[in-house]
């Protein structure tokens, strides 16, 4: 069995505008999660906490390569079911229109294979990135109106962050439809570092800025702190949460992140170089 | 069961050499003009795989009717005979006990379709004019009718039951001997295959050998139907076990080759130097000519006409494997020499076969062209033109680079590729291989019966020894990653070694095809840095365009660089 050592850190901040932090995160190797309780929804913090709880259970029970994808999808579906039940309780308690929701992005290391990999799942607009050799690549694809506009060619990707509808999420946990998560795999040996974050981070910081900060801070906890701090400093319009995980032990063959601080970043659009 | 149901297809066809492509399958027969060459390989794969009338029609029209100037689709399934024609100069005559129906493809702007019960004979004629470059081959050829059951050939006319000219008996007789001789050989080799089906080969073979082959053959097997009319018998013969078909096809096929041989011999001498020219060329003639000429040189041991033609074919195939991409010069060289022989025997035959189908066109075409023998790449690796046979094996051999256990892989690999028997005659060699051969052969005869239970549409034999069934999305690369999938369709990630990092992290995707590609695997370059080269049987190397899926035919070889190749076989 391949042994993989992980180092990680996390940071979260309510921001400068919101009064409550509805983000939640989990760092229990090999499971890492960020959830963004949906602003505008009721009790978003409860919804995001469901994500953490369900994935904590998953981390506790463990998972294997053969069933990892199904296990992760099942965990997300369990969250949705709990949100449905919670909505029903609140509606029964006198709030007929109660409806909460949350995003979720999870990275689970699948190590019981020859080539360990991250299994990444997302619903909503919280993101996973991978960072290696100074290059930051967005792994997930937002489930957002803006992303759909970009995909459709209606707007340019560069304009997306400033789009007035950038907060509209097209897929999430909560609501009448149980959406399937999108899943991704990222080879562990090539992903020196994984970043999970809520849109309070990537909505406030340019892609290159995130890359630069990750490159400047070899320690994952420091890197997470600095990313969140930068997001707050940039305006802090939303809750900002970052989880940074480094794979150590498999990355020795690769140039160490700290040795390659050129911020030669680029956004990957689908091609695999 | 499938075999029984498809009995209707058991009846042999006869064809005359010409520019059109004809894919004779167990359930349907498709004719395409020469201009549709690019489509032929895919159509053959479909037809040979046992696809029915509707599926094949869907595939033919996938890119739009306007892009298909002409075609003929004949259903020989159970029930009424359905014929669909399109194009000027395309005509058919269907005779039944009660009626005679003439159909002209130019009678409609779209196509003409007829469905006739109790058809006793069917004839489709194709105006030679339509052909683009065509007709040289056809024109030169005498109006000889060759018999075929399933296979891919080039034609100007097809008849079912096989066309028998009153006076034509003599020429047939002359040829017969050769066929008979061939037949004996195949029978022996074929026995393993035949076992699955049933013992019918010997009888059939002998029948074939007879002067009035077709009619006679059918007669014994057939009962009352035959009695009604000798000509009709073949059609009716459909009831006969499918088993007969393979044998027949072989025997028949061989005969044409034999005939061609004389011509080729002379050609061979001339050609010998030429080989270097376009190995890649798809031209049908090339392969055969090469084969015929070379076989004699290389294959003397076999001596059988059938075997001879086969060996040559390999040469074209080898090109792919040997063929070295600019970036992977080092690895390839070792491969060619190392693996050649062991895998070579089986592989070479197989590899050759794939190429043959395309090239396998009628003898006439063959004689004209003989460039195929040696590809440039081959030449580089291989010591000399003579070495071609050795080279051929290498394609499969790729394992050496991987260094894992080429030997181990080889046995299983059996390159179902042999399935490329399309041409009919060639298939024989593969029989040698125990396990794989039967499956492939059966596929020829009756696609359905042979097919494994799994959903896999193909198997990938990677040169590092890995074998992967294509029953879902397969992502192959140095460190592959999968993007945006759902929990029920998790891609299979296959990591391949790339010492020189010539292979991208996620280099290619292979997945079961949909729509027109249904039942086949398709490959897509995922935007790799150094590109991917695909060699389909009978075709030259093709650079994949990033993001554009290409249907894979059994026998195809995908070269990722860094000495890593992937051979596509039947599951």
Coordinates of C-alpha atoms in Angstrom, one line a residue, chain B residues 2-542:
Chain B
X2 CA -28.0 -15.9 -33.5
X3 CA -26.4 -18.1 -35.9
X4 CA -29.6 -19.8 -36.7
X5 CA -31.5 -16.6 -37.1
X6 CA -29.0 -15.2 -39.4
X7 CA -29.2 -18.2 -41.6
X8 CA -30.5 -16.0 -44.3
X9 CA -27.1 -14.6 -44.6
X10 CA -25.5 -18.0 -45.0
X11 CA -26.1 -17.8 -48.7
X12 CA -23.0 -16.7 -50.5
X13 CA -22.7 -13.8 -52.8
X14 CA -20.7 -13.4 -55.9
X15 CA -19.1 -10.1 -56.9
X16 CA -17.2 -8.7 -59.8
X17 CA -14.2 -6.5 -59.2
X18 CA -14.9 -2.8 -59.4
X19 CA -14.4 0.5 -57.7
X20 CA -17.2 0.3 -55.1
X21 CA -16.7 -1.0 -51.7
X22 CA -18.8 -3.8 -50.6
X23 CA -19.1 -4.9 -47.0
X24 CA -20.8 -8.3 -46.8
X25 CA -22.0 -8.9 -43.2
X26 CA -24.0 -11.5 -41.5
X27 CA -27.2 -9.5 -41.6
X28 CA -26.7 -6.7 -44.1
X29 CA -24.6 -5.9 -47.1
X30 CA -23.5 -2.4 -47.8
X31 CA -22.1 -0.9 -51.0
X32 CA -20.4 2.4 -51.0
X33 CA -18.8 4.3 -53.9
X34 CA -15.1 4.8 -53.9
X35 CA -15.5 8.4 -52.8
X36 CA -16.8 7.1 -49.4
X37 CA -13.5 5.4 -48.6
X38 CA -13.2 7.2 -45.3
X39 CA -16.4 5.8 -44.2
X40 CA -15.8 2.3 -45.2
X41 CA -13.8 1.1 -42.3
X42 CA -16.4 2.3 -39.9
X43 CA -19.2 0.7 -41.9
X44 CA -17.3 -2.5 -42.2
X45 CA -16.8 -2.6 -38.4
X46 CA -20.5 -2.1 -38.0
X47 CA -21.6 -4.6 -40.6
X48 CA -19.2 -7.3 -39.5
X49 CA -20.3 -6.7 -36.0
X50 CA -23.7 -8.0 -36.9
X51 CA -25.5 -4.6 -37.1
X52 CA -29.0 -4.7 -38.6
X53 CA -30.5 -2.7 -41.4
X54 CA -31.6 0.2 -39.3
X55 CA -28.4 0.6 -37.4
X56 CA -26.3 0.6 -40.5
X57 CA -28.6 3.0 -42.2
X58 CA -28.3 5.3 -39.2
X59 CA -24.6 5.2 -39.5
X60 CA -24.6 5.7 -43.2
X61 CA -26.7 8.8 -42.8
X62 CA -24.9 10.1 -39.8
X63 CA -23.1 12.8 -41.6
X64 CA -26.0 13.7 -43.8
X65 CA -27.6 12.3 -46.9
X66 CA -26.2 15.0 -49.1
X67 CA -22.7 13.8 -48.4
X68 CA -23.5 10.4 -49.6
X69 CA -23.8 10.4 -53.4
X70 CA -24.7 6.8 -53.6
X71 CA -25.0 3.6 -51.6
X72 CA -26.8 0.3 -51.5
X73 CA -28.0 -1.3 -48.3
X74 CA -29.4 -4.9 -48.5
X75 CA -30.9 -6.7 -45.6
X76 CA -30.4 -10.4 -45.7
X77 CA -32.0 -10.9 -42.3
X78 CA -35.0 -13.0 -41.7
X79 CA -38.1 -11.9 -43.3
X80 CA -38.5 -10.1 -46.6
X81 CA -35.4 -8.9 -48.4
X82 CA -35.0 -5.1 -48.1
X83 CA -33.0 -3.2 -50.6
X84 CA -32.3 0.5 -50.4
X85 CA -30.5 2.2 -53.3
X86 CA -29.3 5.7 -53.9
X87 CA -27.4 7.2 -56.8
X88 CA -27.3 7.3 -60.5
X89 CA -26.2 4.1 -62.1
X90 CA -27.1 2.1 -59.2
X91 CA -29.7 -0.6 -60.0
X92 CA -30.9 -3.8 -58.6
X93 CA -33.1 -6.7 -59.7
X94 CA -34.9 -8.8 -57.3
X95 CA -36.5 -12.0 -58.5
X96 CA -39.0 -14.0 -56.6
X97 CA -41.1 -16.9 -57.7
X98 CA -44.0 -14.6 -58.4
X99 CA -42.3 -11.5 -59.6
X100 CA -39.3 -9.6 -60.8
X101 CA -38.6 -6.2 -59.5
X102 CA -36.1 -3.8 -61.0
X103 CA -35.0 -0.8 -58.9
X104 CA -33.1 2.2 -60.1
X105 CA -31.2 4.3 -57.6
X106 CA -31.6 7.4 -59.7
X107 CA -35.4 7.2 -59.6
X108 CA -35.5 9.3 -56.5
X109 CA -33.7 12.3 -55.2
X110 CA -33.3 10.6 -51.8
X111 CA -33.3 6.9 -52.2
X112 CA -35.4 4.0 -53.4
X113 CA -36.4 1.2 -51.0
X114 CA -38.1 -2.1 -51.8
X115 CA -39.0 -4.9 -49.6
X116 CA -39.7 -8.2 -51.3
X117 CA -40.8 -11.5 -49.9
X118 CA -39.4 -14.8 -51.1
X119 CA -36.6 -13.4 -53.1
X120 CA -34.9 -16.1 -55.1
X121 CA -32.2 -14.1 -56.6
X122 CA -30.8 -10.6 -56.1
X123 CA -28.5 -8.7 -58.3
X124 CA -27.0 -5.2 -57.8
X125 CA -25.1 -3.5 -60.6
X126 CA -23.1 -0.4 -60.2
X127 CA -22.2 1.8 -63.1
X128 CA -18.5 2.0 -63.4
X129 CA -18.7 5.6 -64.4
X130 CA -19.5 6.7 -60.9
X131 CA -16.2 5.7 -59.6
X132 CA -13.7 8.4 -59.3
X133 CA -10.4 6.9 -59.9
X134 CA -11.9 3.7 -60.0
X135 CA -12.2 1.8 -62.8
X136 CA -8.7 0.9 -63.8
X137 CA -8.7 -2.1 -61.6
X138 CA -12.2 -3.1 -62.5
X139 CA -11.8 -2.5 -66.2
X140 CA -8.8 -4.6 -66.5
X141 CA -10.3 -7.5 -64.7
X142 CA -12.1 -10.0 -66.7
X143 CA -15.8 -10.3 -65.8
X144 CA -15.0 -13.0 -63.3
X145 CA -17.4 -13.6 -60.4
X146 CA -15.8 -14.3 -57.1
X147 CA -17.7 -15.7 -54.2
X148 CA -17.9 -14.2 -50.8
X149 CA -19.9 -14.8 -47.7
X150 CA -18.7 -12.0 -45.4
X151 CA -15.9 -9.7 -46.1
X152 CA -15.0 -6.3 -47.5
X153 CA -14.2 -6.2 -51.1
X154 CA -14.4 -3.9 -54.1
X155 CA -17.1 -4.5 -56.6
X156 CA -18.9 -3.4 -59.7
X157 CA -21.7 -5.9 -59.3
X158 CA -22.9 -8.4 -56.7
X159 CA -25.2 -11.3 -57.1
X160 CA -27.0 -13.6 -54.7
X161 CA -27.0 -16.4 -55.2
X162 CA -23.7 -16.2 -56.9
X163 CA -23.9 -15.4 -60.5
X164 CA -23.5 -18.4 -62.8
X165 CA -23.1 -17.8 -66.4
X166 CA -24.1 -20.7 -68.6
X167 CA -20.9 -20.6 -70.5
X168 CA -18.9 -19.4 -67.6
X169 CA -18.6 -22.9 -66.4
X170 CA -15.3 -23.4 -68.0
X171 CA -13.4 -20.6 -66.4
X172 CA -14.9 -21.5 -63.1
X173 CA -13.7 -25.0 -63.6
X174 CA -10.2 -23.8 -64.3
X175 CA -10.1 -21.9 -61.1
X176 CA -11.7 -24.5 -59.2
X177 CA -8.7 -26.7 -58.8
X178 CA -6.8 -23.9 -57.1
X179 CA -9.7 -23.3 -54.8
X180 CA -9.9 -26.9 -54.0
X181 CA -6.3 -27.1 -53.1
X182 CA -6.7 -24.1 -50.9
X183 CA -9.8 -25.4 -49.4
X184 CA -8.0 -28.4 -48.0
X185 CA -5.5 -26.3 -46.2
X186 CA -8.1 -24.1 -44.6
X187 CA -10.1 -27.0 -43.5
X188 CA -7.3 -28.3 -41.4
X189 CA -6.4 -25.0 -40.0
X190 CA -10.0 -24.1 -39.6
X191 CA -11.0 -27.1 -37.6
X192 CA -10.6 -25.5 -34.3
X193 CA -12.9 -22.8 -35.4
X194 CA -15.3 -25.1 -37.0
X195 CA -15.6 -27.0 -33.8
X196 CA -17.6 -24.2 -32.2
X197 CA -20.0 -24.1 -35.0
X198 CA -20.3 -27.6 -36.1
X199 CA -18.7 -30.0 -38.5
X200 CA -19.7 -28.9 -41.9
X201 CA -16.6 -27.5 -43.3
X202 CA -15.3 -30.5 -45.2
X203 CA -18.4 -31.0 -47.1
X204 CA -18.7 -27.4 -48.0
X205 CA -15.2 -27.1 -49.0
X206 CA -15.4 -29.9 -51.4
X207 CA -18.5 -28.4 -52.8
X208 CA -16.8 -25.2 -53.3
X209 CA -14.1 -26.8 -55.2
X210 CA -16.6 -28.1 -57.7
X211 CA -17.0 -26.3 -60.9
X212 CA -20.4 -25.0 -60.4
X213 CA -19.6 -24.1 -56.9
X214 CA -22.2 -21.9 -55.6
X215 CA -25.3 -23.6 -56.9
X216 CA -24.0 -27.0 -56.0
X217 CA -22.9 -26.1 -52.6
X218 CA -26.1 -24.8 -51.6
X219 CA -27.9 -27.7 -53.1
X220 CA -26.7 -30.4 -50.8
X221 CA -27.4 -28.4 -47.8
X222 CA -30.6 -27.1 -49.0
X223 CA -33.7 -29.1 -49.4
X224 CA -36.8 -28.4 -51.4
X225 CA -35.8 -24.9 -52.0
X226 CA -32.8 -25.8 -53.9
X227 CA -34.7 -28.1 -56.0
X228 CA -36.9 -25.3 -57.2
X229 CA -34.1 -23.5 -58.9
X230 CA -30.5 -24.0 -58.9
X231 CA -29.8 -20.4 -58.9
X232 CA -32.2 -19.7 -56.1
X233 CA -30.7 -22.3 -53.9
X234 CA -28.0 -20.1 -52.5
X235 CA -30.5 -17.6 -51.1
X236 CA -32.6 -20.3 -49.7
X237 CA -29.5 -21.9 -48.4
X238 CA -29.6 -19.3 -45.8
X239 CA -31.0 -21.9 -43.7
X240 CA -27.8 -23.8 -43.7
X241 CA -25.7 -23.5 -40.6
X242 CA -23.6 -20.5 -40.5
X243 CA -20.6 -22.7 -40.2
X244 CA -20.4 -23.2 -43.8
X245 CA -19.9 -19.7 -44.5
X246 CA -16.5 -19.2 -43.1
X247 CA -15.1 -22.2 -45.0
X248 CA -16.7 -21.0 -48.2
X249 CA -15.5 -17.6 -47.8
X250 CA -12.0 -18.7 -47.4
X251 CA -12.0 -21.1 -50.2
X252 CA -13.6 -18.6 -52.5
X253 CA -11.4 -15.8 -51.5
X254 CA -8.4 -17.8 -52.0
X255 CA -9.2 -18.6 -55.5
X256 CA -9.2 -15.1 -56.6
X257 CA -5.9 -14.6 -55.0
X258 CA -4.5 -17.5 -56.7
X259 CA -5.4 -16.2 -59.9
X260 CA -3.9 -12.9 -59.2
X261 CA -0.8 -14.5 -58.1
X262 CA 0.5 -15.2 -61.6
X263 CA 0.2 -11.5 -62.4
X264 CA 1.6 -10.5 -59.2
X265 CA 4.6 -12.6 -59.6
X266 CA 5.7 -10.7 -62.5
X267 CA 4.8 -7.6 -60.6
X268 CA 6.6 -8.7 -57.5
X269 CA 9.9 -8.6 -59.3
X270 CA 9.3 -5.2 -60.4
X271 CA 7.9 -4.1 -57.2
X272 CA 10.5 -5.4 -55.0
X273 CA 12.5 -2.3 -55.1
X274 CA 9.5 -0.1 -54.9
X275 CA 8.3 -1.2 -51.5
X276 CA 9.5 1.9 -49.9
X277 CA 6.9 4.0 -51.5
X278 CA 3.8 4.5 -49.7
X279 CA 3.3 1.8 -47.2
X280 CA 0.7 3.8 -45.6
X281 CA -1.4 4.0 -48.6
X282 CA -4.7 2.5 -48.3
X283 CA -4.9 1.4 -51.8
X284 CA -6.3 -1.9 -51.8
X285 CA -4.1 -3.3 -54.5
X286 CA -0.9 -2.6 -52.8
X287 CA -1.3 -5.0 -50.0
X288 CA -2.2 -7.9 -52.0
X289 CA 0.4 -7.4 -54.5
X290 CA 3.0 -7.1 -51.8
X291 CA 1.6 -10.1 -50.1
X292 CA 1.5 -12.2 -53.1
X293 CA 5.0 -11.3 -54.1
X294 CA 6.5 -11.6 -50.7
X295 CA 4.6 -14.6 -49.5
X296 CA 6.3 -16.6 -52.0
X297 CA 9.6 -15.4 -50.8
X298 CA 9.0 -15.5 -47.2
X299 CA 6.2 -17.9 -46.7
X300 CA 7.5 -20.8 -48.8
X301 CA 6.9 -23.2 -46.0
X302 CA 3.2 -22.8 -46.2
X303 CA 3.1 -23.2 -49.8
X304 CA -0.6 -22.9 -49.8
X305 CA -1.9 -20.1 -51.8
X306 CA -4.0 -18.9 -49.0
X307 CA -1.3 -18.6 -46.6
X308 CA 0.9 -16.9 -49.1
X309 CA -1.4 -14.0 -49.6
X310 CA -1.7 -13.5 -46.0
X311 CA 1.9 -13.0 -45.0
X312 CA 2.4 -10.1 -47.3
X313 CA -0.4 -8.2 -45.8
X314 CA 1.4 -8.0 -42.5
X315 CA 3.9 -5.6 -44.0
X316 CA 1.5 -2.8 -44.1
X317 CA 0.5 -3.3 -40.6
X318 CA 3.9 -3.3 -39.3
X319 CA 4.4 0.2 -40.4
X320 CA 2.3 1.5 -37.7
X321 CA 4.1 -0.1 -34.9
X322 CA 7.5 0.3 -36.2
X323 CA 6.6 3.6 -37.3
X324 CA 8.4 5.9 -35.0
X325 CA 7.2 9.2 -34.0
X326 CA 9.7 12.0 -34.1
X327 CA 10.0 12.1 -30.4
X328 CA 10.3 8.5 -29.6
X329 CA 13.2 7.4 -31.7
X330 CA 15.0 5.4 -29.1
X331 CA 12.4 3.0 -27.8
X332 CA 11.0 1.8 -31.1
X333 CA 14.2 0.4 -32.4
X334 CA 14.6 -2.1 -29.7
X335 CA 11.1 -3.2 -30.0
X336 CA 11.3 -4.2 -33.6
X337 CA 14.1 -6.6 -33.2
X338 CA 13.3 -8.0 -29.9
X339 CA 9.7 -9.0 -30.0
X340 CA 9.4 -9.6 -33.7
X341 CA 9.5 -13.3 -33.9
X342 CA 7.5 -14.7 -31.1
X343 CA 4.6 -12.4 -31.3
X344 CA 5.4 -11.9 -34.8
X345 CA 4.0 -15.1 -36.1
X346 CA 0.6 -14.7 -34.7
X347 CA 0.7 -11.0 -34.7
X348 CA 2.1 -10.6 -38.1
X349 CA -0.7 -12.5 -39.5
X350 CA -3.2 -10.6 -37.6
X351 CA -1.7 -7.3 -38.2
X352 CA -1.5 -8.1 -41.8
X353 CA -5.1 -9.0 -41.9
X354 CA -6.3 -5.7 -40.7
X355 CA -4.5 -4.0 -43.4
X356 CA -5.7 -6.4 -45.9
X357 CA -9.3 -5.7 -45.7
X358 CA -8.9 -2.3 -47.0
X359 CA -6.3 -3.3 -49.5
X360 CA -7.7 -6.6 -50.1
X361 CA -9.6 -5.4 -53.0
X362 CA -9.8 -7.6 -56.0
X363 CA -6.7 -9.1 -57.4
X364 CA -6.8 -6.7 -60.3
X365 CA -6.3 -3.8 -58.2
X366 CA -3.6 -5.5 -56.4
X367 CA -1.5 -6.2 -59.3
X368 CA -1.4 -2.7 -60.3
X369 CA -0.2 -1.4 -57.1
X370 CA 2.5 -2.8 -55.1
X371 CA 4.0 0.1 -53.2
X372 CA 2.6 -1.0 -49.9
X373 CA 5.3 -3.4 -48.9
X374 CA 7.6 -1.2 -46.9
X375 CA 6.9 1.9 -45.1
X376 CA 9.6 4.4 -44.6
X377 CA 9.5 4.1 -40.8
X378 CA 9.7 0.4 -41.2
X379 CA 12.7 0.7 -43.3
X380 CA 14.5 2.7 -40.7
X381 CA 13.9 0.2 -38.0
X382 CA 14.0 -2.9 -40.1
X383 CA 17.2 -4.1 -41.6
X384 CA 15.8 -4.3 -45.0
X385 CA 12.7 -4.8 -47.0
X386 CA 13.0 -8.4 -46.5
X387 CA 12.8 -7.8 -42.8
X388 CA 9.3 -6.6 -43.2
X389 CA 7.8 -9.6 -41.7
X390 CA 9.8 -9.2 -38.6
X391 CA 8.8 -5.6 -38.3
X392 CA 5.2 -6.4 -38.6
X393 CA 5.1 -8.2 -35.3
X394 CA 6.7 -5.4 -33.6
X395 CA 3.5 -3.4 -33.6
X396 CA 2.1 -5.7 -31.0
X397 CA 5.4 -6.2 -29.5
X398 CA 5.6 -2.8 -28.0
X399 CA 5.8 -4.5 -24.7
X400 CA 9.6 -4.7 -24.8
X401 CA 10.0 -1.1 -23.9
X402 CA 7.7 -1.5 -21.0
X403 CA 10.0 -4.3 -20.0
X404 CA 7.4 -5.8 -17.8
X405 CA 6.5 -9.1 -19.4
X406 CA 6.0 -8.9 -23.0
X407 CA 6.0 -12.6 -23.2
X408 CA 3.2 -12.9 -20.8
X409 CA 1.1 -10.4 -22.6
X410 CA 1.7 -11.9 -25.9
X411 CA -0.2 -15.0 -25.4
X412 CA -3.5 -13.4 -24.5
X413 CA -3.0 -10.5 -26.8
X414 CA -3.9 -12.6 -29.6
X415 CA -4.7 -9.9 -31.4
X416 CA -8.2 -10.4 -32.1
X417 CA -7.1 -8.2 -34.7
X418 CA -7.3 -11.2 -36.8
X419 CA -10.9 -10.3 -36.9
X420 CA -10.0 -8.2 -39.8
X421 CA -10.7 -11.1 -41.9
X422 CA -13.1 -8.9 -43.7
X423 CA -11.5 -9.8 -46.9
X424 CA -12.4 -13.3 -46.2
X425 CA -9.5 -15.2 -47.5
X426 CA -6.9 -13.9 -45.2
X427 CA -8.5 -15.0 -42.0
X428 CA -7.0 -18.4 -42.1
X429 CA -3.6 -17.7 -40.6
X430 CA -5.0 -16.5 -37.3
X431 CA -6.6 -19.8 -36.6
X432 CA -3.3 -20.9 -35.4
X433 CA -3.9 -18.9 -32.3
X434 CA -5.9 -21.0 -30.1
X435 CA -8.1 -18.8 -27.9
X436 CA -8.4 -15.5 -29.7
X437 CA -8.8 -17.0 -33.1
X438 CA -12.1 -18.7 -32.5
X439 CA -13.7 -15.6 -31.2
X440 CA -12.5 -13.5 -34.1
X441 CA -13.6 -16.0 -36.6
X442 CA -16.9 -16.5 -35.1
X443 CA -17.3 -12.8 -35.3
X444 CA -16.9 -13.0 -38.9
X445 CA -19.4 -15.7 -39.4
X446 CA -22.0 -14.5 -37.0
X447 CA -21.2 -11.5 -35.0
X448 CA -23.6 -12.0 -32.2
X449 CA -22.8 -15.5 -31.2
X450 CA -19.2 -14.8 -30.6
X451 CA -19.6 -11.6 -28.6
X452 CA -18.6 -11.8 -25.0
X453 CA -21.1 -11.1 -22.3
X454 CA -19.6 -7.9 -21.1
X455 CA -20.5 -4.4 -22.2
X456 CA -17.0 -3.8 -23.4
X457 CA -16.7 -2.7 -27.0
X458 CA -13.0 -3.3 -27.3
X459 CA -9.9 -4.2 -25.4
X460 CA -6.8 -2.1 -25.2
X461 CA -3.5 -4.0 -25.1
X462 CA -1.0 -1.5 -23.8
X463 CA 2.6 -2.1 -24.6
X464 CA 3.6 -2.0 -20.9
X465 CA 1.5 -5.1 -20.5
X466 CA -1.7 -3.6 -19.2
X467 CA -4.9 -4.8 -20.7
X468 CA -8.0 -2.7 -20.3
X469 CA -11.6 -3.4 -21.4
X470 CA -13.3 -0.4 -22.9
X471 CA -16.6 -0.7 -21.0
X472 CA -16.5 2.9 -19.8
X473 CA -14.4 6.0 -20.2
X474 CA -10.7 5.1 -20.1
X475 CA -8.2 7.9 -19.5
X476 CA -4.6 7.1 -20.4
X477 CA -1.6 9.2 -19.6
X478 CA 1.5 9.7 -17.5
X479 CA -0.6 10.8 -14.6
X480 CA -4.2 10.9 -15.8
X481 CA -6.9 12.9 -14.2
X482 CA -10.6 12.8 -14.9
X483 CA -12.7 15.8 -15.2
X484 CA -16.3 16.4 -14.4
X485 CA -17.8 12.9 -14.2
X486 CA -20.6 11.5 -12.1
X487 CA -20.4 8.9 -9.5
X488 CA -22.0 6.3 -11.8
X489 CA -19.6 6.8 -14.6
X490 CA -16.2 7.0 -13.0
X491 CA -13.5 6.9 -15.7
X492 CA -10.9 4.2 -15.5
X493 CA -7.5 5.9 -15.1
X494 CA -4.6 4.1 -16.7
X495 CA -1.1 5.3 -15.9
X496 CA 1.6 4.5 -18.5
X497 CA 5.3 4.9 -18.1
X498 CA 6.9 7.9 -19.8
X499 CA 10.5 8.1 -18.9
X500 CA 11.1 11.0 -21.2
X501 CA 7.8 12.7 -20.3
X502 CA 6.8 12.7 -23.9
X503 CA 3.4 11.5 -22.8
X504 CA 1.1 14.1 -21.3
X505 CA -0.5 13.6 -17.9
X506 CA -3.8 12.9 -19.5
X507 CA -3.0 12.0 -23.0
X508 CA -5.9 10.2 -24.6
X509 CA -9.4 9.1 -23.8
X510 CA -10.9 5.9 -25.1
X511 CA -14.6 5.3 -24.5
X512 CA -17.5 3.3 -25.9
X513 CA -18.9 5.2 -28.8
X514 CA -22.4 6.4 -29.1
X515 CA -24.7 7.2 -32.0
X516 CA -22.9 6.3 -35.2
X517 CA -20.0 5.0 -33.2
X518 CA -22.3 2.7 -31.2
X519 CA -20.6 -0.6 -30.6
X520 CA -17.2 0.6 -31.3
X521 CA -14.6 2.4 -29.2
X522 CA -13.6 6.0 -29.9
X523 CA -10.3 7.6 -29.1
X524 CA -9.8 11.3 -28.4
X525 CA -6.5 13.2 -27.9
X526 CA -7.0 15.2 -24.7
X527 CA -4.8 18.0 -25.9
X528 CA -1.6 16.2 -25.4
X529 CA 1.7 18.1 -25.8
X530 CA 3.3 15.8 -28.3
X531 CA 0.2 14.5 -30.0
X532 CA -1.1 11.0 -30.7
X533 CA -0.7 9.0 -33.8
X534 CA -3.3 6.5 -34.8
X535 CA -2.9 3.8 -37.3
X536 CA -6.1 2.0 -38.4
X537 CA -5.9 -1.2 -40.2
X538 CA -5.1 -0.6 -43.8
X539 CA -4.6 3.1 -43.3
X540 CA -1.6 5.3 -42.9
X541 CA -0.6 7.1 -39.7
X542 CA -3.0 9.7 -38.6

